[in-house]
């Protein structure tokens, strides 16, 4: 994966372009550029597939097209075989070359053939027209801004804010063309609202379990197709444990990594699973007092996030990927997306079937600017490629065909996933209830102390040129009784928390943070090596 940057048009300025591309330096290991009249293109490339020959920007053999590509296409072997049979001659073993060859062969229909996590731009060098694509769920980002006589494209907002112009994003599952003197004309090629529509509901638990198992196993298999060490972000919960179980079986070289306070249940569960599997395990121990304003500011700078809860989770994520870079791990699996697909949140049972489906789709469509944005920025800030197996399009489509009764049953969330892998999962993982990442480690409440500063810090980086920090939508939805339309209207009417709301939140956070101090003063000292006991 990479960071990509293009400036297209007669006013493209090499000096400005170099500075913008420089902000993307953490996303890769090498800088590769091509300067032409009216076209400046470059990547900061993380070398994962065909590391020596997949040089970008990639130019077609007839020199008509130029590609800047960020991501991984996991079916590139199959596409290569098909294109070879059709007469295409390849110069490398990279998925980069396959993407451009597929575009040359099938044009805009290429989007129906790609399976992966990607965002890319294909420029017609003679005209300056550019074709833009972003993957169906928005795992990989792509933004654009316009200045007089120039269209700028980049993988991150921070590369574009120095222009002082409004920033817009290419929405997930969209593609289309843009000229140097006009706005991109984008349209959806995947309609999440219609995904799975017209196909039968899978209501039988046995059939559903078999389908879930097959789809997730295949998604993990293709994402483990690398000769590099694979990391797994392991919380000790269901989703990350499934990722590690498969990695241990399917890949000869994997390592688990966990973040949390020393006495956290997360660490106890994660340590036990890694030990049982014989997998190397890196633990990043944090105490709440370790989180300081400088860490908050850096997490906001890296993540560009716009909701308070996502920013707090980014604060906890940054140390994970920093440690992975130190270990030299460039590919990692995460469990993100499973809660949205299979969580069976209680709110879905509190509304009717149609309202429940709308809530579900709203969460899925907004992952690109919440969870997935956090994962992309915090991983790529340290040159780590994060892959999200739970958001393979086939698995998402299947999840849309499963009734809510198979997702939450007998008070247990993700019931169908637990059933699908019952023979693989240790009982202590299969029966463990979910704990949100930073809540379970006790770090969330520490980060809450700094919430009143989030919006100001966000503006200081110029990220409001895309959108400002706003209320956590989940909290708005709860206040509105899980009425999606009412919550959307409330969010527009009062997008951010009031001063009073911030003050009340700060008081609550201060009380929580004071409690451990008092407890330490009155309780016997605990040895650092002690761990929280696991349930029987």
Short mmCIF file of C-alpha atoms in Angstrom, two decimals:
data_model
loop_
_atom_site.label_atom_id
_atom_site.label_comp_id
_atom_site.label_asym_id
_atom_site.label_seq_id
_atom_site.Cartn_x
_atom_site.Cartn_y
_atom_site.Cartn_z
CA UNK A 1 0.00 0.00 0.00
CA UNK A 2 1.03 3.58 -0.51
CA UNK A 3 0.32 7.23 -0.17
CA UNK A 4 -0.53 8.75 -3.55
CA UNK A 5 -0.45 12.37 -4.68
CA UNK A 6 -1.31 13.96 -8.05
CA UNK A 7 -1.55 17.53 -9.30
CA UNK A 8 -3.14 17.74 -12.74
CA UNK A 9 -3.50 20.87 -14.85
CA UNK A 10 -1.51 23.75 -16.36
CA UNK A 11 -0.96 25.38 -12.96
CA UNK A 12 0.54 22.30 -11.30
CA UNK A 13 3.46 23.57 -9.20
CA UNK A 14 6.40 21.18 -8.58
CA UNK A 15 7.41 22.89 -5.31
CA UNK A 16 3.91 22.70 -3.83
CA UNK A 17 3.56 19.13 -5.07
CA UNK A 18 6.80 18.05 -3.38
CA UNK A 19 5.68 19.51 -0.05
CA UNK A 20 2.28 17.82 -0.27
CA UNK A 21 3.79 14.46 -1.18
CA UNK A 22 6.24 14.90 1.69
CA UNK A 23 3.38 14.89 4.22
CA UNK A 24 2.58 11.34 3.09
CA UNK A 25 6.12 10.08 3.75
CA UNK A 26 5.16 7.85 6.72
CA UNK A 27 2.85 5.77 4.49
CA UNK A 28 5.72 4.09 2.67
CA UNK A 29 9.42 3.41 2.36
CA UNK A 30 10.39 4.97 -0.98
CA UNK A 31 9.32 8.10 -2.83
CA UNK A 32 8.62 7.62 -6.55
CA UNK A 33 7.51 10.47 -8.83
CA UNK A 34 6.91 11.41 -12.44
CA UNK A 35 6.86 15.02 -13.64
CA UNK A 36 5.33 15.94 -16.98
CA UNK A 37 3.80 19.07 -18.41
CA UNK A 38 0.53 19.54 -16.57
CA UNK A 39 0.93 16.29 -14.63
CA UNK A 40 2.77 15.73 -11.38
CA UNK A 41 2.28 12.26 -9.92
CA UNK A 42 3.93 10.46 -7.05
CA UNK A 43 3.70 7.75 -4.45
CA UNK A 44 5.23 7.01 -1.12
CA UNK A 45 5.34 3.25 -1.67
CA UNK A 46 5.19 0.57 1.01
CA UNK A 47 6.88 -2.38 -0.67
CA UNK A 48 4.74 -5.48 -0.09
CA UNK A 49 4.01 -7.22 -3.45
CA UNK A 50 6.91 -7.59 -5.95
CA UNK A 51 8.89 -5.17 -3.83
CA UNK A 52 11.62 -4.36 -6.37
CA UNK A 53 9.68 -4.03 -9.65
CA UNK A 54 6.31 -2.53 -8.66
CA UNK A 55 7.63 0.99 -9.16
CA UNK A 56 5.08 3.79 -9.34
CA UNK A 57 3.66 5.77 -10.99
CA UNK A 58 3.13 2.80 -13.31
CA UNK A 59 2.88 3.60 -17.03
CA UNK A 60 1.19 1.29 -19.54
CA UNK A 61 3.29 -0.34 -22.25
CA UNK A 62 1.83 1.98 -24.91
CA UNK A 63 2.48 4.95 -22.58
CA UNK A 64 -1.12 6.12 -22.84
CA UNK A 65 -2.04 5.60 -19.19
CA UNK A 66 -0.40 6.38 -15.85
CA UNK A 67 -1.49 4.74 -12.60
CA UNK A 68 -1.08 5.87 -8.98
CA UNK A 69 -2.37 3.07 -6.79
CA UNK A 70 -2.87 2.60 -3.04
CA UNK A 71 -4.01 -0.75 -1.71
CA UNK A 72 -4.04 -4.45 -2.39
CA UNK A 73 -6.12 -6.42 -4.89
CA UNK A 74 -6.30 -9.90 -3.42
CA UNK A 75 -7.44 -11.67 -6.60
CA UNK A 76 -4.56 -10.37 -8.69
CA UNK A 77 -3.26 -13.89 -9.39
CA UNK A 78 -6.58 -14.90 -10.99
CA UNK A 79 -6.82 -11.65 -12.96
CA UNK A 80 -3.24 -12.05 -14.16
CA UNK A 81 -4.00 -15.55 -15.46
CA UNK A 82 -7.13 -14.32 -17.27
CA UNK A 83 -5.34 -11.34 -18.83
CA UNK A 84 -2.38 -13.50 -19.87
CA UNK A 85 -4.77 -15.87 -21.64
CA UNK A 86 -6.17 -12.83 -23.46
CA UNK A 87 -2.68 -11.92 -24.69
CA UNK A 88 -1.40 -9.39 -22.18
CA UNK A 89 2.33 -9.60 -21.46
CA UNK A 90 3.37 -8.63 -17.94
CA UNK A 91 6.61 -6.99 -16.87
CA UNK A 92 6.30 -7.65 -13.13
CA UNK A 93 4.56 -9.86 -10.58
CA UNK A 94 2.82 -6.91 -8.92
CA UNK A 95 -0.87 -6.30 -8.39
CA UNK A 96 -0.16 -2.71 -9.46
CA UNK A 97 0.48 -3.80 -13.04
CA UNK A 98 -2.55 -6.10 -12.96
CA UNK A 99 -4.84 -3.21 -11.97
CA UNK A 100 -3.74 -1.07 -14.93
CA UNK A 101 -3.84 -4.01 -17.35
CA UNK A 102 -7.36 -4.82 -16.16
CA UNK A 103 -8.40 -1.20 -16.68
CA UNK A 104 -6.92 -1.22 -20.21
CA UNK A 105 -8.87 -4.38 -21.02
CA UNK A 106 -12.22 -3.72 -19.36
CA UNK A 107 -12.32 0.04 -18.88
CA UNK A 108 -14.73 1.21 -16.19
CA UNK A 109 -16.03 -2.34 -15.80
CA UNK A 110 -12.76 -3.12 -14.02
CA UNK A 111 -14.50 -2.27 -10.74
CA UNK A 112 -16.69 -5.36 -11.07
CA UNK A 113 -13.59 -7.57 -11.13
CA UNK A 114 -11.44 -6.25 -8.28
CA UNK A 115 -11.50 -7.89 -4.87
CA UNK A 116 -9.58 -5.92 -2.32
CA UNK A 117 -8.95 -2.70 -0.44
CA UNK A 118 -7.84 0.06 -2.80
CA UNK A 119 -8.04 3.61 -4.09
CA UNK A 120 -6.38 4.66 -7.33
CA UNK A 121 -6.18 7.20 -10.13
CA UNK A 122 -5.55 6.43 -13.81
CA UNK A 123 -4.49 9.42 -15.89
CA UNK A 124 -4.77 9.64 -19.66
CA UNK A 125 -1.45 11.38 -20.24
CA UNK A 126 -2.34 13.08 -23.52
CA UNK A 127 -5.52 14.75 -22.24
CA UNK A 128 -5.03 14.98 -18.47
CA UNK A 129 -8.34 13.24 -17.84
CA UNK A 130 -8.22 11.08 -14.73
CA UNK A 131 -10.29 8.08 -13.70
CA UNK A 132 -10.83 7.76 -9.92
CA UNK A 133 -11.85 4.64 -7.95
CA UNK A 134 -12.35 3.80 -4.28
CA UNK A 135 -13.12 0.34 -2.88
CA UNK A 136 -16.72 -0.57 -1.94
CA UNK A 137 -16.42 -0.06 1.84
CA UNK A 138 -13.87 2.76 1.76
CA UNK A 139 -11.08 0.86 3.48
CA UNK A 140 -8.56 2.96 1.54
CA UNK A 141 -8.96 6.75 1.31
CA UNK A 142 -8.87 9.23 -1.57
CA UNK A 143 -9.44 13.01 -1.33
CA UNK A 144 -9.40 15.90 -3.78
CA UNK A 145 -9.22 19.69 -3.84
CA UNK A 146 -9.19 22.31 -6.58
CA UNK A 147 -7.13 25.43 -7.07
CA UNK A 148 -7.24 27.61 -10.21
CA UNK A 149 -5.99 25.53 -13.11
CA UNK A 150 -5.25 22.43 -11.07
CA UNK A 151 -6.92 19.34 -9.60
CA UNK A 152 -5.12 17.80 -6.62
CA UNK A 153 -5.63 14.21 -5.40
CA UNK A 154 -4.17 12.68 -2.24
CA UNK A 155 -4.47 9.76 0.16
CA UNK A 156 -4.83 12.00 3.22
CA UNK A 157 -6.44 15.31 4.10
CA UNK A 158 -3.19 16.64 5.58
CA UNK A 159 -1.60 16.67 2.13
CA UNK A 160 -4.27 19.02 0.78
CA UNK A 161 -4.99 21.46 3.64
CA UNK A 162 -1.95 23.57 2.82
CA UNK A 163 -3.79 24.64 -0.34
CA UNK A 164 -6.39 26.46 1.78
CA UNK A 165 -9.19 25.17 -0.46
CA UNK A 166 -12.17 23.03 0.50
CA UNK A 167 -11.37 19.31 0.56
CA UNK A 168 -13.75 16.58 -0.62
CA UNK A 169 -13.53 12.81 -0.63
CA UNK A 170 -14.18 10.17 -3.24
CA UNK A 171 -17.01 8.24 -1.55
CA UNK A 172 -16.68 4.50 -0.98
CA UNK A 173 -17.83 2.35 -3.88
CA UNK A 174 -17.68 5.28 -6.32
CA UNK A 175 -15.78 5.84 -9.54
CA UNK A 176 -15.73 8.34 -12.38
CA UNK A 177 -13.75 10.86 -14.39
CA UNK A 178 -12.37 14.32 -13.75
CA UNK A 179 -10.70 16.98 -15.85
CA UNK A 180 -8.09 19.43 -14.64
CA UNK A 181 -10.62 22.28 -14.87
CA UNK A 182 -13.66 20.56 -13.37
CA UNK A 183 -15.00 18.66 -10.39
CA UNK A 184 -14.90 14.86 -10.47
CA UNK A 185 -18.08 13.33 -11.85
CA UNK A 186 -18.48 10.32 -9.60
CA UNK A 187 -21.16 7.64 -9.40
CA UNK A 188 -21.62 4.47 -7.32
CA UNK A 189 -20.67 1.09 -8.71
CA UNK A 190 -21.73 -0.69 -5.52
CA UNK A 191 -24.98 0.27 -3.82
CA UNK A 192 -24.75 -0.78 -0.19
CA UNK A 193 -28.45 -0.02 0.21
CA UNK A 194 -29.22 -2.75 -2.33
CA UNK A 195 -26.49 -5.22 -1.38
CA UNK A 196 -28.12 -8.60 -0.84
CA UNK A 197 -31.52 -7.29 -1.96
CA UNK A 198 -33.49 -9.80 -3.96
CA UNK A 199 -31.55 -12.72 -2.55
CA UNK A 200 -33.18 -15.07 -0.04
CA UNK A 201 -32.77 -14.50 3.67
CA UNK A 202 -30.58 -17.15 5.29
CA UNK A 203 -32.67 -18.00 8.35
CA UNK A 204 -31.53 -21.57 9.01
CA UNK A 205 -28.78 -21.50 11.67
CA UNK A 206 -26.90 -24.48 10.24
CA UNK A 207 -26.83 -23.06 6.72
CA UNK A 208 -25.92 -19.61 7.99
CA UNK A 209 -23.06 -20.96 10.08
CA UNK A 210 -21.62 -22.87 7.11
CA UNK A 211 -21.84 -19.80 4.86
CA UNK A 212 -20.29 -17.47 7.45
CA UNK A 213 -17.46 -19.90 8.06
CA UNK A 214 -16.70 -20.34 4.36
CA UNK A 215 -16.83 -16.61 3.58
CA UNK A 216 -14.70 -15.48 6.52
CA UNK A 217 -12.16 -18.27 6.09
CA UNK A 218 -11.72 -17.37 2.42
CA UNK A 219 -11.42 -13.67 3.26
CA UNK A 220 -8.68 -14.45 5.78
CA UNK A 221 -6.94 -16.81 3.37
CA UNK A 222 -6.48 -14.22 0.62
CA UNK A 223 -5.30 -11.60 3.13
CA UNK A 224 -2.65 -13.98 4.42
CA UNK A 225 -1.17 -14.41 0.93
CA UNK A 226 2.20 -12.76 1.54
CA UNK A 227 5.77 -13.85 2.16
CA UNK A 228 6.14 -11.19 4.87
CA UNK A 229 5.56 -11.58 8.59
CA UNK A 230 1.88 -11.02 9.39
CA UNK A 231 0.84 -9.27 12.57
CA UNK A 232 -2.56 -9.63 14.23
CA UNK A 233 -3.95 -6.89 16.46
CA UNK A 234 -5.22 -9.09 19.28
CA UNK A 235 -7.68 -7.75 21.84
CA UNK A 236 -8.47 -11.14 23.28
CA UNK A 237 -12.02 -10.83 21.94
CA UNK A 238 -13.83 -12.97 19.39
CA UNK A 239 -12.93 -11.21 16.13
CA UNK A 240 -9.22 -10.72 16.63
CA UNK A 241 -8.93 -14.21 18.10
CA UNK A 242 -10.44 -15.68 14.92
CA UNK A 243 -7.93 -13.71 12.86
CA UNK A 244 -5.06 -15.08 14.95
CA UNK A 245 -6.37 -18.66 14.87
CA UNK A 246 -6.40 -18.57 11.06
CA UNK A 247 -3.07 -16.79 10.80
CA UNK A 248 -1.46 -19.43 13.00
CA UNK A 249 -2.87 -22.17 10.75
CA UNK A 250 -2.35 -20.60 7.32
CA UNK A 251 0.83 -18.54 7.62
CA UNK A 252 4.25 -19.73 8.77
CA UNK A 253 5.30 -16.44 10.34
CA UNK A 254 2.86 -14.43 12.44
CA UNK A 255 2.96 -12.34 15.60
CA UNK A 256 0.18 -11.07 17.86
CA UNK A 257 0.19 -7.61 19.41
CA UNK A 258 -1.98 -6.30 22.24
CA UNK A 259 -2.30 -2.96 24.02
CA UNK A 260 -3.71 -2.42 27.50
CA UNK A 261 -3.06 -1.63 31.12
CA UNK A 262 -1.12 -4.35 32.97
CA UNK A 263 -4.15 -5.62 34.92
CA UNK A 264 -6.49 -5.45 31.93
CA UNK A 265 -8.67 -8.49 31.14
CA UNK A 266 -7.71 -7.93 27.49
CA UNK A 267 -4.10 -8.76 28.22
CA UNK A 268 -4.99 -11.85 30.24
CA UNK A 269 -7.18 -13.30 27.47
CA UNK A 270 -4.73 -12.34 24.73
CA UNK A 271 -1.73 -13.78 26.56
CA UNK A 272 -3.53 -17.05 27.16
CA UNK A 273 -4.58 -17.46 23.52
CA UNK A 274 -1.16 -16.57 22.10
CA UNK A 275 0.47 -19.01 24.52
CA UNK A 276 -1.99 -21.79 23.66
CA UNK A 277 -1.28 -21.28 19.94
CA UNK A 278 2.48 -20.96 20.39
CA UNK A 279 2.44 -17.58 18.63
CA UNK A 280 4.91 -14.81 19.44
CA UNK A 281 3.13 -12.09 21.40
CA UNK A 282 4.08 -8.44 21.77
CA UNK A 283 2.38 -6.54 24.58
CA UNK A 284 2.29 -2.75 24.69
CA UNK A 285 1.54 -1.93 28.31
CA UNK A 286 -0.04 1.46 28.92
CA UNK A 287 -1.32 2.97 32.12
CA UNK A 288 -3.95 5.69 32.02
CA UNK A 289 -1.48 8.25 33.35
CA UNK A 290 0.76 7.53 30.33
CA UNK A 291 -1.73 9.32 28.05
CA UNK A 292 -0.85 13.00 27.88
CA UNK A 293 -1.87 16.00 25.80
CA UNK A 294 1.02 15.43 23.39
CA UNK A 295 -0.32 11.92 22.68
CA UNK A 296 -3.80 13.29 22.08
CA UNK A 297 -2.51 15.95 19.71
CA UNK A 298 -0.44 13.43 17.77
CA UNK A 299 -3.39 11.04 17.46
CA UNK A 300 -5.57 13.83 16.05
CA UNK A 301 -2.81 14.92 13.65
CA UNK A 302 -2.38 11.38 12.39
CA UNK A 303 -6.00 10.27 12.26
CA UNK A 304 -7.86 13.35 10.89
CA UNK A 305 -10.99 11.90 12.60
CA UNK A 306 -14.12 13.90 13.24
CA UNK A 307 -15.96 12.10 16.07
CA UNK A 308 -14.80 12.18 19.68
CA UNK A 309 -15.06 8.44 20.32
CA UNK A 310 -13.04 7.62 17.20
CA UNK A 311 -10.32 10.03 18.26
CA UNK A 312 -10.13 8.36 21.66
CA UNK A 313 -9.76 4.96 20.01
CA UNK A 314 -7.02 6.39 17.78
CA UNK A 315 -5.11 7.49 20.88
CA UNK A 316 -5.04 3.84 21.94
CA UNK A 317 -4.25 2.53 18.44
CA UNK A 318 -1.16 4.64 17.77
CA UNK A 319 1.14 2.74 20.20
CA UNK A 320 0.19 -0.58 18.55
CA UNK A 321 1.37 0.43 15.10
CA UNK A 322 4.39 2.29 16.41
CA UNK A 323 5.53 -0.96 18.01
CA UNK A 324 4.82 -2.97 14.84
CA UNK A 325 7.07 -0.62 12.88
CA UNK A 326 9.81 -1.15 15.45
CA UNK A 327 9.40 -4.90 14.95
CA UNK A 328 9.63 -4.53 11.16
CA UNK A 329 6.10 -5.88 10.59
CA UNK A 330 4.49 -4.38 7.48
CA UNK A 331 1.26 -6.42 7.13
CA UNK A 332 -1.33 -6.80 9.90
CA UNK A 333 -4.85 -8.18 10.27
CA UNK A 334 -7.52 -6.46 12.37
CA UNK A 335 -11.01 -7.49 13.47
CA UNK A 336 -12.66 -4.19 12.54
CA UNK A 337 -16.12 -4.31 10.97
CA UNK A 338 -17.36 -7.46 12.70
CA UNK A 339 -19.37 -5.55 15.30
CA UNK A 340 -21.22 -3.69 12.57
CA UNK A 341 -21.91 -6.84 10.53
CA UNK A 342 -22.64 -9.35 13.28
CA UNK A 343 -22.86 -7.43 16.52
CA UNK A 344 -26.61 -7.49 16.71
CA UNK A 345 -26.62 -4.31 18.77
CA UNK A 346 -29.62 -4.14 21.15
CA UNK A 347 -30.89 -1.05 19.34
CA UNK A 348 -31.78 -3.24 16.35
CA UNK A 349 -34.33 -5.06 18.53
CA UNK A 350 -35.89 -1.83 19.73
CA UNK A 351 -37.16 -0.77 16.30
CA UNK A 352 -39.04 -2.48 13.48
CA UNK A 353 -37.39 -4.61 10.76
CA UNK A 354 -37.15 -1.82 8.16
CA UNK A 355 -35.80 0.70 10.67
CA UNK A 356 -33.35 -1.93 11.89
CA UNK A 357 -32.02 -2.47 8.36
CA UNK A 358 -31.60 1.29 7.86
CA UNK A 359 -29.62 1.57 11.08
CA UNK A 360 -27.43 -1.33 10.01
CA UNK A 361 -26.75 0.21 6.60
CA UNK A 362 -26.03 3.62 8.11
CA UNK A 363 -23.29 2.08 10.27
CA UNK A 364 -21.77 0.21 7.35
CA UNK A 365 -21.81 3.25 5.04
CA UNK A 366 -20.09 5.40 7.65
CA UNK A 367 -17.27 3.04 8.55
CA UNK A 368 -15.08 4.82 5.99
CA UNK A 369 -15.02 7.98 8.09
CA UNK A 370 -14.98 6.34 11.51
CA UNK A 371 -13.41 2.96 12.24
CA UNK A 372 -11.77 2.42 8.86
CA UNK A 373 -10.28 5.90 8.80
CA UNK A 374 -8.78 5.27 12.24
CA UNK A 375 -7.29 1.97 11.08
CA UNK A 376 -5.85 3.41 7.86
CA UNK A 377 -4.27 6.51 9.37
CA UNK A 378 -2.88 4.99 12.55
CA UNK A 379 -1.39 2.02 10.68
CA UNK A 380 -0.04 3.85 7.64
CA UNK A 381 1.43 6.57 9.86
CA UNK A 382 4.01 3.92 10.73
CA UNK A 383 4.28 2.17 7.36
CA UNK A 384 2.02 -0.74 8.32
CA UNK A 385 -0.59 -2.15 5.95
CA UNK A 386 -3.75 -3.09 7.88
CA UNK A 387 -6.08 -5.59 6.23
CA UNK A 388 -9.70 -5.97 7.37
CA UNK A 389 -10.99 -9.48 6.59
CA UNK A 390 -14.45 -8.93 8.10
CA UNK A 391 -15.18 -6.32 5.42
CA UNK A 392 -14.68 -8.46 2.35
CA UNK A 393 -17.60 -7.53 0.09
CA UNK A 394 -18.88 -11.13 -0.11
CA UNK A 395 -19.01 -11.35 3.68
CA UNK A 396 -20.78 -7.99 3.96
CA UNK A 397 -23.38 -9.12 1.44
CA UNK A 398 -23.92 -12.35 3.36
CA UNK A 399 -24.33 -10.44 6.64
CA UNK A 400 -27.08 -8.38 5.03
CA UNK A 401 -29.00 -11.58 4.33
CA UNK A 402 -28.88 -12.81 7.92
CA UNK A 403 -31.80 -11.98 10.23
CA UNK A 404 -31.05 -10.13 13.42
CA UNK A 405 -32.10 -13.20 15.42
CA UNK A 406 -28.94 -14.99 14.25
CA UNK A 407 -26.71 -12.08 15.28
CA UNK A 408 -28.01 -11.62 18.82
CA UNK A 409 -29.45 -14.66 20.57
CA UNK A 410 -29.89 -15.49 24.24
CA UNK A 411 -28.24 -12.18 25.10
CA UNK A 412 -25.06 -13.07 23.21
CA UNK A 413 -23.84 -10.82 20.41
CA UNK A 414 -22.29 -12.26 17.21
CA UNK A 415 -24.02 -15.54 18.00
CA UNK A 416 -23.77 -16.90 14.45
CA UNK A 417 -20.02 -16.24 14.25
CA UNK A 418 -19.47 -18.08 17.53
CA UNK A 419 -21.50 -21.00 16.22
CA UNK A 420 -19.72 -21.03 12.86
CA UNK A 421 -16.31 -21.46 14.51
CA UNK A 422 -17.32 -23.31 17.68
CA UNK A 423 -14.87 -26.13 17.00
CA UNK A 424 -11.93 -23.74 16.55
CA UNK A 425 -12.55 -21.31 19.38
CA UNK A 426 -11.42 -22.07 22.94
CA UNK A 427 -14.34 -21.84 25.35
CA UNK A 428 -12.78 -18.92 27.20
CA UNK A 429 -12.86 -16.89 23.97
CA UNK A 430 -16.15 -18.18 22.58
CA UNK A 431 -18.03 -17.33 25.77
CA UNK A 432 -16.32 -14.02 26.45
CA UNK A 433 -18.64 -10.99 26.15
CA UNK A 434 -17.49 -8.03 24.09
CA UNK A 435 -15.53 -5.17 25.64
CA UNK A 436 -14.87 -2.06 23.52
CA UNK A 437 -11.17 -1.66 22.86
CA UNK A 438 -10.22 1.27 25.06
CA UNK A 439 -12.98 0.88 27.65
CA UNK A 440 -11.75 -2.57 28.64
CA UNK A 441 -8.21 -1.35 29.16
CA UNK A 442 -9.24 1.65 31.25
CA UNK A 443 -7.64 4.09 28.83
CA UNK A 444 -10.81 5.62 27.42
CA UNK A 445 -11.64 7.56 30.57
CA UNK A 446 -8.15 9.01 30.74
CA UNK A 447 -8.44 10.29 27.16
CA UNK A 448 -11.83 11.83 28.05
CA UNK A 449 -10.01 14.42 30.13
CA UNK A 450 -8.84 16.05 26.92
CA UNK A 451 -12.12 15.95 24.96
CA UNK A 452 -12.83 19.69 25.28
CA UNK A 453 -9.60 20.32 23.33
CA UNK A 454 -10.24 17.93 20.45
CA UNK A 455 -12.07 20.36 18.15
CA UNK A 456 -9.49 23.13 18.63
CA UNK A 457 -6.58 20.79 17.91
CA UNK A 458 -8.41 19.42 14.86
CA UNK A 459 -8.88 22.96 13.46
CA UNK A 460 -5.23 23.79 14.11
CA UNK A 461 -4.28 21.20 11.49
CA UNK A 462 -6.73 22.61 8.95
CA UNK A 463 -8.83 19.46 8.86
CA UNK A 464 -12.04 21.47 9.10
CA UNK A 465 -11.55 22.12 5.36
CA UNK A 466 -13.10 18.66 4.95
CA UNK A 467 -15.39 18.67 8.01
CA UNK A 468 -15.23 19.75 11.67
CA UNK A 469 -15.27 17.59 14.79
CA UNK A 470 -18.83 16.71 15.76
CA UNK A 471 -20.88 14.81 18.32
CA UNK A 472 -20.58 11.03 18.46
CA UNK A 473 -23.46 9.88 16.30
CA UNK A 474 -24.15 6.85 18.48
CA UNK A 475 -24.88 9.11 21.45
CA UNK A 476 -27.21 11.27 19.34
CA UNK A 477 -28.98 8.13 18.12
CA UNK A 478 -29.48 6.90 21.67
CA UNK A 479 -30.96 10.24 22.74
CA UNK A 480 -33.35 10.06 19.80
CA UNK A 481 -34.63 6.62 20.74
CA UNK A 482 -32.78 4.98 17.82
CA UNK A 483 -34.83 6.97 15.31
CA UNK A 484 -32.36 7.45 12.45
CA UNK A 485 -34.14 10.38 10.81
CA UNK A 486 -34.47 12.22 14.12
CA UNK A 487 -30.81 11.58 14.91
CA UNK A 488 -29.64 12.88 11.54
CA UNK A 489 -31.74 16.01 12.00
CA UNK A 490 -30.44 16.52 15.56
CA UNK A 491 -26.87 16.13 14.35
CA UNK A 492 -27.39 18.85 11.75
CA UNK A 493 -29.12 21.18 14.20
CA UNK A 494 -26.43 20.97 16.89
CA UNK A 495 -23.35 19.30 15.39
CA UNK A 496 -21.00 19.68 18.38
CA UNK A 497 -21.35 19.38 22.13
CA UNK A 498 -22.17 22.53 24.06
CA UNK A 499 -19.82 24.07 26.61
CA UNK A 500 -22.05 22.75 29.41
CA UNK A 501 -22.03 19.23 27.98
CA UNK A 502 -18.24 19.32 27.73
CA UNK A 503 -18.04 20.55 31.33
CA UNK A 504 -20.26 17.76 32.65
CA UNK A 505 -18.29 15.18 30.71
CA UNK A 506 -15.03 16.57 32.06
CA UNK A 507 -16.32 16.34 35.64
CA UNK A 508 -17.24 12.70 35.11
CA UNK A 509 -13.85 11.92 33.60
CA UNK A 510 -12.04 13.71 36.41
CA UNK A 511 -13.93 11.68 39.03
CA UNK A 512 -13.04 8.43 37.27
CA UNK A 513 -9.38 9.37 36.98
CA UNK A 514 -9.20 10.34 40.65
CA UNK A 515 -10.54 6.97 41.81
CA UNK A 516 -7.43 4.89 40.95
CA UNK A 517 -5.23 7.43 42.74
CA UNK A 518 -7.28 7.09 45.91
CA UNK A 519 -7.33 3.31 45.55
CA UNK A 520 -3.54 3.16 45.24
CA UNK A 521 -3.18 5.22 48.40
CA UNK A 522 -5.37 2.98 50.50
CA UNK A 523 -4.74 -0.47 48.96
CA UNK A 524 -1.77 -2.84 49.23
CA UNK A 525 0.68 -2.50 46.34
CA UNK A 526 0.18 -5.05 43.59
CA UNK A 527 3.11 -6.70 41.84
CA UNK A 528 3.60 -5.54 38.27
CA UNK A 529 3.67 -9.13 36.98
CA UNK A 530 0.24 -9.97 38.40
CA UNK A 531 -2.47 -10.51 35.81
CA UNK A 532 -6.22 -10.41 36.00
CA UNK A 533 -7.58 -13.95 36.43
CA UNK A 534 -9.55 -15.53 33.63
CA UNK A 535 -13.03 -16.90 34.26
CA UNK A 536 -13.36 -20.66 34.59
#
